[in-house]
PDB file of C-alpha atoms and ligand atoms in Angstrom:
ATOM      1  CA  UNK A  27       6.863 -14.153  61.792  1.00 45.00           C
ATOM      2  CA  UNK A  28       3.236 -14.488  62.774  1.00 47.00           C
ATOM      3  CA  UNK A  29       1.409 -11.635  61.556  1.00 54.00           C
ATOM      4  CA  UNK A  30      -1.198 -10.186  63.719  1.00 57.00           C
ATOM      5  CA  UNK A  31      -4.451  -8.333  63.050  1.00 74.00           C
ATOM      6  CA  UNK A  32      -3.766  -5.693  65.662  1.00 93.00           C
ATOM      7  CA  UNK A  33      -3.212  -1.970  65.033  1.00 94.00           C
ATOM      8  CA  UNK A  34      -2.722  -0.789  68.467  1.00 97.00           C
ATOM      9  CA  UNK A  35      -1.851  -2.988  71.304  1.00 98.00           C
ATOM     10  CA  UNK A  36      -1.187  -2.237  74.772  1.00 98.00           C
ATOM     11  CA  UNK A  37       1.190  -3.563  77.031  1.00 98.00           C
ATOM     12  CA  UNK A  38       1.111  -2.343  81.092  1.00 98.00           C
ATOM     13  CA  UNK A  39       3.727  -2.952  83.183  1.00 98.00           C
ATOM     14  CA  UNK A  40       6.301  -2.285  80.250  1.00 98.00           C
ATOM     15  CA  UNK A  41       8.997  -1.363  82.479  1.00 98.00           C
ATOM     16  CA  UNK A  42       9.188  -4.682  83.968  1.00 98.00           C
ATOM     17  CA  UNK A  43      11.705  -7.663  83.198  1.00 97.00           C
ATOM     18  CA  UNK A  44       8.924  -9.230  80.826  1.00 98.00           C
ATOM     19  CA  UNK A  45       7.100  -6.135  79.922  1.00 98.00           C
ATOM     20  CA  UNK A  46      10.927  -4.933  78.906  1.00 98.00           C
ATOM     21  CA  UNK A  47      11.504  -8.218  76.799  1.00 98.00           C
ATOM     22  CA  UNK A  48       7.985  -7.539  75.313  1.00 98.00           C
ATOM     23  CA  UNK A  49       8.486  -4.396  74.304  1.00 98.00           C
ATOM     24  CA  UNK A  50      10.719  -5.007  71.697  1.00 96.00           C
ATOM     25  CA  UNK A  51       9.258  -8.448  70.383  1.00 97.00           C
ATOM     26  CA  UNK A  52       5.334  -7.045  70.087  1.00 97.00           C
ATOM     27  CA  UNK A  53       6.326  -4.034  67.703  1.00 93.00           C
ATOM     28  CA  UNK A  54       6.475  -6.165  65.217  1.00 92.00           C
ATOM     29  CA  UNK A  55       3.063  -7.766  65.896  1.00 94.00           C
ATOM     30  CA  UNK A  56       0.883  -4.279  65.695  1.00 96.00           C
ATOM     31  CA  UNK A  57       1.019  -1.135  63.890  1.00 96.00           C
ATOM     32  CA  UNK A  58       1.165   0.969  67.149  1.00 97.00           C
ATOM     33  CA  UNK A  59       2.226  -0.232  70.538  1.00 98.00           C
ATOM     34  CA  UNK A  60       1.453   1.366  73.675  1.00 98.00           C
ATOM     35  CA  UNK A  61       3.721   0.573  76.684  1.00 98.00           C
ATOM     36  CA  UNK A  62       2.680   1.627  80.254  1.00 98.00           C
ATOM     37  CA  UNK A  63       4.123   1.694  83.631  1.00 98.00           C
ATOM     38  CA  UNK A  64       4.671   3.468  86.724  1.00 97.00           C
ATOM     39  CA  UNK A  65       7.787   3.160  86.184  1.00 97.00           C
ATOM     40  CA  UNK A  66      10.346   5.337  83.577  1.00 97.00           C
ATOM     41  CA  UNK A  67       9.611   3.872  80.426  1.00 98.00           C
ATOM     42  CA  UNK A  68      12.269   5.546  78.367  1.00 97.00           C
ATOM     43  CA  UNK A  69      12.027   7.292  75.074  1.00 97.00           C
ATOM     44  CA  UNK A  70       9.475   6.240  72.400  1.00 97.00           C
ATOM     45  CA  UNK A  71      10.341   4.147  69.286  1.00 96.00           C
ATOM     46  CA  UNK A  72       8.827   4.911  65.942  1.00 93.00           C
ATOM     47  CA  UNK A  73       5.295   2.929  66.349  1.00 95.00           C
ATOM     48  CA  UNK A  74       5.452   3.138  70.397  1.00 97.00           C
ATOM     49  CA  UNK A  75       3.064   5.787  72.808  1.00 98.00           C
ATOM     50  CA  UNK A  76       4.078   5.975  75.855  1.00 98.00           C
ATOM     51  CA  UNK A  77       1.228   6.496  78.406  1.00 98.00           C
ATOM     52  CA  UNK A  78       2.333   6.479  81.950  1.00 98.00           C
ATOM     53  CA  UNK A  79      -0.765   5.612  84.433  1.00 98.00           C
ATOM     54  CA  UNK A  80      -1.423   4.030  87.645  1.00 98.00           C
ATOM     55  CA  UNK A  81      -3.395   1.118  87.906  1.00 98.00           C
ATOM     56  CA  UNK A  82      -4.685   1.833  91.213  1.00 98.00           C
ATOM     57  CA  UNK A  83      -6.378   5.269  89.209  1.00 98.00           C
ATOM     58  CA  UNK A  84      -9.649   4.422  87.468  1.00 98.00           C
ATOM     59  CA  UNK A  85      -9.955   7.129  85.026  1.00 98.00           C
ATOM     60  CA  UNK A  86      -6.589   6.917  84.188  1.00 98.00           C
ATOM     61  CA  UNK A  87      -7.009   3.192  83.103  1.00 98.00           C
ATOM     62  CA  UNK A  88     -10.352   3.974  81.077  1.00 98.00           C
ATOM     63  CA  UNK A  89      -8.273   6.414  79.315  1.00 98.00           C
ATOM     64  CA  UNK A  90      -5.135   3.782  78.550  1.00 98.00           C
ATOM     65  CA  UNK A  91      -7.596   1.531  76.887  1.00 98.00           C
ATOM     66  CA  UNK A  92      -9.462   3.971  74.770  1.00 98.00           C
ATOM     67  CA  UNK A  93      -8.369   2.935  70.540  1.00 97.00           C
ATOM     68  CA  UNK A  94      -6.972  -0.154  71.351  1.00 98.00           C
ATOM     69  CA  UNK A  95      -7.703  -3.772  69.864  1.00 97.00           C
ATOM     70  CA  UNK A  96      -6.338  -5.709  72.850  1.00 98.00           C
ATOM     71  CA  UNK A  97      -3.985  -5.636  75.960  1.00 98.00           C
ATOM     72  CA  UNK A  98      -1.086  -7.791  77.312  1.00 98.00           C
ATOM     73  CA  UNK A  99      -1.343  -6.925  81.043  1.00 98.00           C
ATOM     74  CA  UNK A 100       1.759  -7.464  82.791  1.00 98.00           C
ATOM     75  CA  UNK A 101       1.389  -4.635  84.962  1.00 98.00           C
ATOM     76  CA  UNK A 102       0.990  -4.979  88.957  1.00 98.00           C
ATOM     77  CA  UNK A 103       3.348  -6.200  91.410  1.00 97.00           C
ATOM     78  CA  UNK A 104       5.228  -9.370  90.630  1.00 97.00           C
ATOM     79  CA  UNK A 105       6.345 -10.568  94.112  1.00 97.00           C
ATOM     80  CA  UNK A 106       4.865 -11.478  97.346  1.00 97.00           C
ATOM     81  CA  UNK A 107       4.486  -8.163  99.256  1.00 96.00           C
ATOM     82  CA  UNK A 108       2.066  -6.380 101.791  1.00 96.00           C
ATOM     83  CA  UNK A 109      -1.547  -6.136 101.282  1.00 96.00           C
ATOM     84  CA  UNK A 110      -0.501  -2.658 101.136  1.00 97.00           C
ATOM     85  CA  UNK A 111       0.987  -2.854  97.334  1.00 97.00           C
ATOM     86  CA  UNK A 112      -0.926  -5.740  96.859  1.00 98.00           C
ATOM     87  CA  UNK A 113      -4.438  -4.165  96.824  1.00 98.00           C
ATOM     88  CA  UNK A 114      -4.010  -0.999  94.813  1.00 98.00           C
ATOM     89  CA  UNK A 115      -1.806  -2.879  92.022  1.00 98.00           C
ATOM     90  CA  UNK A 116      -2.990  -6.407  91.678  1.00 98.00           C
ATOM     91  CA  UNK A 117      -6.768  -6.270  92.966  1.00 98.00           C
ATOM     92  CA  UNK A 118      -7.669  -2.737  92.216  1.00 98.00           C
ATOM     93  CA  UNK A 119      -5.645  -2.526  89.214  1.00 98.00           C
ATOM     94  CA  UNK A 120      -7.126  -5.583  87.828  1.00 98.00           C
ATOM     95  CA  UNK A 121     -10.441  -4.233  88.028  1.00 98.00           C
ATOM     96  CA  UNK A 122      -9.760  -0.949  86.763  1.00 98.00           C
ATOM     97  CA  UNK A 123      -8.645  -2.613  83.680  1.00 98.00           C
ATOM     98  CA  UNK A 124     -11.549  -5.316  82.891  1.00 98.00           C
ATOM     99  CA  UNK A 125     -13.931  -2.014  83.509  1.00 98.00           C
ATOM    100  CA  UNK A 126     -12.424  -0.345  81.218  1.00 98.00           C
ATOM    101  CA  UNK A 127     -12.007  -3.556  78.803  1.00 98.00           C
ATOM    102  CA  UNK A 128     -15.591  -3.664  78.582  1.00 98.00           C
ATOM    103  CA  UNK A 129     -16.502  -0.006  78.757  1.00 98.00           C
ATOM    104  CA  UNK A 130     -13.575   0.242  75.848  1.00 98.00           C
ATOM    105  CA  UNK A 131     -15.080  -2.375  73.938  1.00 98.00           C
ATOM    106  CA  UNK A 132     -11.514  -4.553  73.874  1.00 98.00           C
ATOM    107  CA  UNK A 133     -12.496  -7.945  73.175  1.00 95.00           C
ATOM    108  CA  UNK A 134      -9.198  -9.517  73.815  1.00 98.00           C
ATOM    109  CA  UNK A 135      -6.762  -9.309  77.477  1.00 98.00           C
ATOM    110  CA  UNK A 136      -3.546 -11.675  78.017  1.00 98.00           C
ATOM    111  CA  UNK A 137      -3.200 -11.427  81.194  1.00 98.00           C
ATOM    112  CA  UNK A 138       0.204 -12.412  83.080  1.00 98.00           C
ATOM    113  CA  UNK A 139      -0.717 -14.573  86.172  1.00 98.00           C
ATOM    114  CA  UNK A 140       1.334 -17.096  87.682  1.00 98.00           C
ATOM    115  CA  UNK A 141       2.499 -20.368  88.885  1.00 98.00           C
ATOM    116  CA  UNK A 142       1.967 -19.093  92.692  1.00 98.00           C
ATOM    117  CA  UNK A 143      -1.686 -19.215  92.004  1.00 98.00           C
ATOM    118  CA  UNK A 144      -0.749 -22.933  92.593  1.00 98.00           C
ATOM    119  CA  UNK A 145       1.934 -22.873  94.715  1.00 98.00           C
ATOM    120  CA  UNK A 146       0.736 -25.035  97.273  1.00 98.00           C
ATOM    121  CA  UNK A 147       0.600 -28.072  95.211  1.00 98.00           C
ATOM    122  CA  UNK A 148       3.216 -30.221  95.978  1.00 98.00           C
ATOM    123  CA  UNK A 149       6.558 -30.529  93.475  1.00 98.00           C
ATOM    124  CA  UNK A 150       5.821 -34.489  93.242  1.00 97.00           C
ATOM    125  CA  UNK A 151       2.805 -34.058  91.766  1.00 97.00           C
ATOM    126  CA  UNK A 152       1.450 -33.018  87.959  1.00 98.00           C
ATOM    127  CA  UNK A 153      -1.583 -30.692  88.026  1.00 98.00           C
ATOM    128  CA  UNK A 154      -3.802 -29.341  85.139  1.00 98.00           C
ATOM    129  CA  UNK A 155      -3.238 -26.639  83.764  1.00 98.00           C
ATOM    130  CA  UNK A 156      -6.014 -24.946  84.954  1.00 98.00           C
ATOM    131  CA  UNK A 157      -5.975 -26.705  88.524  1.00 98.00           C
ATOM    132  CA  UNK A 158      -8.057 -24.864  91.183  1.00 98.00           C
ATOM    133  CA  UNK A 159      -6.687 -22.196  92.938  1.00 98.00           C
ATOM    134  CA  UNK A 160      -3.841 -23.036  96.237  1.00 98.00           C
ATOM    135  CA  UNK A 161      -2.152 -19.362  96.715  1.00 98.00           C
ATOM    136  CA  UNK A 162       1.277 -19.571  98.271  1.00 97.00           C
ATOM    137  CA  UNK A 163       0.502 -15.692  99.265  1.00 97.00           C
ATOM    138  CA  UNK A 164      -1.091 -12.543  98.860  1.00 97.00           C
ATOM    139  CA  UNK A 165       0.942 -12.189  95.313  1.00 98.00           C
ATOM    140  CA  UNK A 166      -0.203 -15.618  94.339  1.00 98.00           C
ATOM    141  CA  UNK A 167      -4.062 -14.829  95.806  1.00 98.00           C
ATOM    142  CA  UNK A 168      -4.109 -11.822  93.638  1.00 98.00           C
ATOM    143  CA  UNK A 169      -3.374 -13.667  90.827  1.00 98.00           C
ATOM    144  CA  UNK A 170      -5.950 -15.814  91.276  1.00 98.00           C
ATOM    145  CA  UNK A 171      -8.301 -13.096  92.028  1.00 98.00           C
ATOM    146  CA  UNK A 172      -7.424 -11.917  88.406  1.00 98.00           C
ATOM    147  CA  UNK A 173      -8.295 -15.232  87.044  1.00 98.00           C
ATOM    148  CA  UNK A 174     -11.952 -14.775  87.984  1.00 98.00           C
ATOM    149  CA  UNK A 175     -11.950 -11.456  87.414  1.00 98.00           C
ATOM    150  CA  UNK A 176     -11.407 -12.628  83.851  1.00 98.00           C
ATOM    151  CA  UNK A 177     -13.694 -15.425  84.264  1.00 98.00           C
ATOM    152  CA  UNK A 178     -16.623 -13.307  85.194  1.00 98.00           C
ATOM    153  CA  UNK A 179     -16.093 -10.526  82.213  1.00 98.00           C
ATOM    154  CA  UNK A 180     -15.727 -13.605  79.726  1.00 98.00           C
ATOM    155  CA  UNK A 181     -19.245 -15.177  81.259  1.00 98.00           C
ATOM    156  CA  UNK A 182     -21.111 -11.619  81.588  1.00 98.00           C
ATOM    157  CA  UNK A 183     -19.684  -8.807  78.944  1.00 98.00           C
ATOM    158  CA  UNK A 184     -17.884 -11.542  76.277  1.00 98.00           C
ATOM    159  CA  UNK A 185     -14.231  -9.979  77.118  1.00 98.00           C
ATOM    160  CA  UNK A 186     -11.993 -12.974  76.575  1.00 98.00           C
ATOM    161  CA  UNK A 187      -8.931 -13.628  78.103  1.00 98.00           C
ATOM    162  CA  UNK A 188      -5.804 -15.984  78.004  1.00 98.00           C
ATOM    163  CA  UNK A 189      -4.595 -16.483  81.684  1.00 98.00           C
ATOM    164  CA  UNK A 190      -0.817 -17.480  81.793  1.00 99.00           C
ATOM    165  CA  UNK A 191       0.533 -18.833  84.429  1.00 98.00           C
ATOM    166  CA  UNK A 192       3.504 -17.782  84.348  1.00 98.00           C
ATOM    167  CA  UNK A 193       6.761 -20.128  85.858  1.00 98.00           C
ATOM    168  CA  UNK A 194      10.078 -18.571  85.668  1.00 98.00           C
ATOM    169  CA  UNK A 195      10.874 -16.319  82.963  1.00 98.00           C
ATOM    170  CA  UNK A 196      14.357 -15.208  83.185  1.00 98.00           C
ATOM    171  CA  UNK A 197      17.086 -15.358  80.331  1.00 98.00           C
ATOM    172  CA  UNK A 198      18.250 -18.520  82.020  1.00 98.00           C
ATOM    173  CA  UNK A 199      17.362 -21.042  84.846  1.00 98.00           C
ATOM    174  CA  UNK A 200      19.143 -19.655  88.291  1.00 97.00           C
ATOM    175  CA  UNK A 201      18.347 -22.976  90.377  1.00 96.00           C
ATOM    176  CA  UNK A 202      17.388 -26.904  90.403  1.00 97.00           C
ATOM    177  CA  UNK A 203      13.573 -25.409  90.671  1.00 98.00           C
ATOM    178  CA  UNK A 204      13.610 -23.602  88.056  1.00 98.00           C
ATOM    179  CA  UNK A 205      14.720 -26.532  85.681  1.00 98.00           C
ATOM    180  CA  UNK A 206      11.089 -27.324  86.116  1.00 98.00           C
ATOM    181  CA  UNK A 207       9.630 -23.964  86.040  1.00 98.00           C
ATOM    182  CA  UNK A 208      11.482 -22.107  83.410  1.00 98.00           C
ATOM    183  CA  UNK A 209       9.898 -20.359  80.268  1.00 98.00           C
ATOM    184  CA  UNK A 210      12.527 -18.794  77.898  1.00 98.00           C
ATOM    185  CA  UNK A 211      12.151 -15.494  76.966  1.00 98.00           C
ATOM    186  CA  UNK A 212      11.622 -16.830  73.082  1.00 98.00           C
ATOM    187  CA  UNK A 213       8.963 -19.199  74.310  1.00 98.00           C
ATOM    188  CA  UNK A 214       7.284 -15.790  76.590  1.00 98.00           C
ATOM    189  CA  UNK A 215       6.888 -14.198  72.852  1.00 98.00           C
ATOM    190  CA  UNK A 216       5.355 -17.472  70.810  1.00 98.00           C
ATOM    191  CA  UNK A 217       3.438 -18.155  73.812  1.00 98.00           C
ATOM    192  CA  UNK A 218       1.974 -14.383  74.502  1.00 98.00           C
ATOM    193  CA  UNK A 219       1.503 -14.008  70.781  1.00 97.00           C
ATOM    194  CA  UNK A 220      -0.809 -17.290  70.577  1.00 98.00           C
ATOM    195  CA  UNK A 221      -2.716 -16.200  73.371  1.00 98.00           C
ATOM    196  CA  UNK A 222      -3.482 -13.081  71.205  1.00 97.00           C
ATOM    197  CA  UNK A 223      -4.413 -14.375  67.776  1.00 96.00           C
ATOM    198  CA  UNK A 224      -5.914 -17.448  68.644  1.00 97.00           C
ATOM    199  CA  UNK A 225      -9.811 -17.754  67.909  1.00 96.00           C
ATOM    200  CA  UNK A 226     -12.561 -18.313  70.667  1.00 96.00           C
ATOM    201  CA  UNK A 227     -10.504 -18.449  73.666  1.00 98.00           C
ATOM    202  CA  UNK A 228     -13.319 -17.434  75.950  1.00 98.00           C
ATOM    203  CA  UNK A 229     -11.064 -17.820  79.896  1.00 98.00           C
ATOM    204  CA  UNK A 230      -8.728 -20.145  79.081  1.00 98.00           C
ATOM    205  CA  UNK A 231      -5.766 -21.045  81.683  1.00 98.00           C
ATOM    206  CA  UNK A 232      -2.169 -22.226  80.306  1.00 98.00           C
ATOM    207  CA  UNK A 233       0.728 -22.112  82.227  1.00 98.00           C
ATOM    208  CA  UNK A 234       3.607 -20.159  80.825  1.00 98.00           C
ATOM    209  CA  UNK A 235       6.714 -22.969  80.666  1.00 98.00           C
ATOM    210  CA  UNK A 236       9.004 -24.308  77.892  1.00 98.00           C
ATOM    211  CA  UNK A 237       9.412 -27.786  77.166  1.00 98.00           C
ATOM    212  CA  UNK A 238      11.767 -28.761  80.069  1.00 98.00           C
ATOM    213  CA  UNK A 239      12.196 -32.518  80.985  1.00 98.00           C
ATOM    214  CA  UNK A 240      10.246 -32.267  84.161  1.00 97.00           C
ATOM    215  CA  UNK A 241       7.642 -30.045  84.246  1.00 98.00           C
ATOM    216  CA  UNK A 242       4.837 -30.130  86.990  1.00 98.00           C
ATOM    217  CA  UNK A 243       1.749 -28.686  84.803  1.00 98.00           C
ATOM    218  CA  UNK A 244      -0.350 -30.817  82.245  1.00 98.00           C
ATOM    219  CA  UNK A 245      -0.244 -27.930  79.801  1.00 98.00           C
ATOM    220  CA  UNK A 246      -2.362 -29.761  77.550  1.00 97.00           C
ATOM    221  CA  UNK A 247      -4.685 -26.766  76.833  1.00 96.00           C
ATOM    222  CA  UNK A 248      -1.732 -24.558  75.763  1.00 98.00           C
ATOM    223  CA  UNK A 249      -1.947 -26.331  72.318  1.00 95.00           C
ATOM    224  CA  UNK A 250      -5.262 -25.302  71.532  1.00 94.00           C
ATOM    225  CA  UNK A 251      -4.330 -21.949  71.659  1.00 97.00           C
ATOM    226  CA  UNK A 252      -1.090 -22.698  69.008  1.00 98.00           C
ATOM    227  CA  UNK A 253       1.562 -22.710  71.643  1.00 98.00           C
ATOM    228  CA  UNK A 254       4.145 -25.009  70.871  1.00 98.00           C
ATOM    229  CA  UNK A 255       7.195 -24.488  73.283  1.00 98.00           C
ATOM    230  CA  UNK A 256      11.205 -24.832  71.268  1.00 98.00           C
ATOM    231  CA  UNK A 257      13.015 -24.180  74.528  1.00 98.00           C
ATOM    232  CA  UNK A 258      14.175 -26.720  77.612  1.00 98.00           C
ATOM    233  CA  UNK A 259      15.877 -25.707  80.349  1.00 98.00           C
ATOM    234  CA  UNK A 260      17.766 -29.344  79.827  1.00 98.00           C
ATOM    235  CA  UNK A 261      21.268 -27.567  78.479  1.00 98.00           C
ATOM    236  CA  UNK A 262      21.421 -26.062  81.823  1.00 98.00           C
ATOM    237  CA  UNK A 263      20.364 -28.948  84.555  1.00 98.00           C
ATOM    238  CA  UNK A 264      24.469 -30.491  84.475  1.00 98.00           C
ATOM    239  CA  UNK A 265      25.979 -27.048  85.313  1.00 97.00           C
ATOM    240  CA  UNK A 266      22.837 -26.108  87.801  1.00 97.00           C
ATOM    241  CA  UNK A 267      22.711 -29.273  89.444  1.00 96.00           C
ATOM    242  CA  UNK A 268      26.532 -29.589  89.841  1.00 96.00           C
ATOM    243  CA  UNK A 269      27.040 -25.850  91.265  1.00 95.00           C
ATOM    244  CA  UNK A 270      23.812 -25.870  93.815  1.00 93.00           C
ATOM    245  CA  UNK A 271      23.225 -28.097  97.071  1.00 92.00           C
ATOM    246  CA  UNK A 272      19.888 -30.268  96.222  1.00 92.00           C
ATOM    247  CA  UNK A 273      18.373 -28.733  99.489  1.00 92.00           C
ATOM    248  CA  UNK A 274      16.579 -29.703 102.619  1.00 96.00           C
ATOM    249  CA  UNK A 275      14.157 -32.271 101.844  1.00 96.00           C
ATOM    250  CA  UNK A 276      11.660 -31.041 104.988  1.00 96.00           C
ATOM    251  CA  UNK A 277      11.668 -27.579 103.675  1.00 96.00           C
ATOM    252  CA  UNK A 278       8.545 -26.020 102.512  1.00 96.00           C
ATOM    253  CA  UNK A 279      10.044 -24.007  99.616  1.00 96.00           C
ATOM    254  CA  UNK A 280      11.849 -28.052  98.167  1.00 97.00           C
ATOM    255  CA  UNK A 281       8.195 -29.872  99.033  1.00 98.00           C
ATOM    256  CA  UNK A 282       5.731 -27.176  97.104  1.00 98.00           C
ATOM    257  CA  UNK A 283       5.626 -25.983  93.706  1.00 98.00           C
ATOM    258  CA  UNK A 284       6.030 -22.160  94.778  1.00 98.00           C
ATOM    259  CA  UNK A 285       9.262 -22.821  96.022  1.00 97.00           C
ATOM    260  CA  UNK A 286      10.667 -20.095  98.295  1.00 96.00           C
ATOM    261  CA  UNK A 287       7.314 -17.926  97.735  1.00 96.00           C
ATOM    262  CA  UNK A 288       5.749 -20.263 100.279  1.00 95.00           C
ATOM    263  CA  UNK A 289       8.222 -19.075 103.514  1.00 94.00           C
ATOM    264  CA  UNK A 290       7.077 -15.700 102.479  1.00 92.00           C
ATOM    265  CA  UNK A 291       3.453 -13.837 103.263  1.00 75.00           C
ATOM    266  CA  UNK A 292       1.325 -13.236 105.743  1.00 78.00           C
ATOM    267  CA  UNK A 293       2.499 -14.164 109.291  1.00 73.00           C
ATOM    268  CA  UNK A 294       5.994 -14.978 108.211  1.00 66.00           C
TER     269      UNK A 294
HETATM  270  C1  LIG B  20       6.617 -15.100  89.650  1.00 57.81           C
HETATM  271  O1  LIG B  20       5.397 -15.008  89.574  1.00 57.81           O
HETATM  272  C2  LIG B  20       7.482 -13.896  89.774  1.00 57.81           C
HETATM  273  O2  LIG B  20       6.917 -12.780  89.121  1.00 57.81           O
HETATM  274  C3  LIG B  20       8.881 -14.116  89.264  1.00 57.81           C
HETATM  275  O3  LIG B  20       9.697 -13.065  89.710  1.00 57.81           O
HETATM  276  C4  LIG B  20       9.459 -15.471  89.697  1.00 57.81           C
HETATM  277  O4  LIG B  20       9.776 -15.436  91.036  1.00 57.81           O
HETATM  278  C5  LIG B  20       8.500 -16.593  89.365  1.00 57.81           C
HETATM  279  O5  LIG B  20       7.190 -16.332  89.776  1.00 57.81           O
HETATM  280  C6  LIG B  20       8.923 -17.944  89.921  1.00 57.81           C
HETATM  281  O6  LIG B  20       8.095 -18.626  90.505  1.00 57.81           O
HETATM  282  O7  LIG B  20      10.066 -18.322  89.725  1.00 57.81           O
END
């Protein structure tokens, strides 16, 4: 087990289906991990605080950052939705945090974006890593809006950040997309644990995906920062590809990356 430097870590959005998976793998990488949410976070393990706080609430953010080495911010809405929840969670939220990063002094923010920062690409096509910015949404614009949020309090106050751009991370693949997109929950931990021990990241962008047969990101960057995938989503492509229709080739969500995200958003 990699053994990290940290004595108190925080993890937002902790009631989530990654922040739950988190929870129980980053305990053993710190001495004391705090989990926050909106949501009910349950009852505290030995080396866990729970601190319950809104994103959208300023002080209350400055306040979840205060003692803590670094943060894993999966908090925020993880869907396309209206500008409505957008705005306070993703955009405001986002803020909140890298003010009070810096105002904290935490040198050191994973922060869970995702592949609908990109969306628009097409599926027949590999992109970098790091590949500018085509949101399939609002959900994928605030994503994006995080990434140079990050960018900016790397280039101006030295707070670096690991931006992962997150595919599919679900216990399993659930269709043929995702035997392109899918990140095991295993691969989640080495990858989210690289992006916080690894030295001199300053903004770097990796997209969060195991080793499938067909992926559509260069993730070439992802081994500076130690990540080395072990999972594929290859086991599953005979059962998925025998049990689901290939779908409509003229359909939006089979010609772009983001998939179904892409019929969704403003104006649909
Ligand atoms: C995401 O960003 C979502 O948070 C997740 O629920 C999945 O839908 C994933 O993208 C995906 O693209 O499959």
């Amino acid at each position: 087990m990699t053994q990290s430097p940290f004595h108190r870590l925080l993890l937002t959005g902790a009631a989530g289906g990654l922040g739950r998976e988190l929870r129980r793998r980053l305990a053993a990488h710190c001495e004391v991990l705090r989990l926050s949410d909106v949501a009910d976070l349950g009852v505290a393990a030995p080396n866990e605080e729970l601190r319950p706080a809104d994103l959208a609430d300023a002080d209350a953010v400055l306040a979840l950052l205060d003692g803590v080495d670094a943060v894993v911010h999966m908090g925020g809405v993880s869907t396309e939705q209206p500008w409505e929840a957008i705005l306070p969670a993703n955009i405001m939220g986002a803020y909140n945090l890298y003010e009070a990063a810096r105002r904290n002094g935490v040198r050191r923010v994973v922060f869970a974006s995702s592949n609908h920062v990109t969306g628009f690409y097409r599926q027949d096509e590999v992109i970098p890593a790091g590949a500018p910015a085509r949101p399939d949404g609002l959900y994928g614009l605030s994503k994006a809006f995080g990434e140079d949020l990050a960018q900016l309090y790397f280039d101006r106050h030295g707070v670096e950040t690991v931006s992962l751009r997150i595919g599919s991370s679900f216990a399993a693949p659930r269709d043929r997309r995702m035997l392109h997109t899918w990140m095991s929950f295993d691969d989640l931990e080495r990858l989210v644990v690289a992006a916080l021990t690894a030295a001199d990241v300053g903004h770097s962008i990796i997209c969060g995906v195991s080793a499938n047969p067909h992926v559509w990101w260069d993730n070439t960057p992802a081994a500076h920062i130690g990540y080395v995938p072990q999972d594929s989503s290859a086991p599953y492509a005979a059962e998925i590809e025998r049990s689901t229709p290939p779908g409509d080739p003229a359909d939006p969500a089979v010609i772009y990356q983001g998939g179904a995200f892409v019929r969704q958003g403003p104006g649909r």
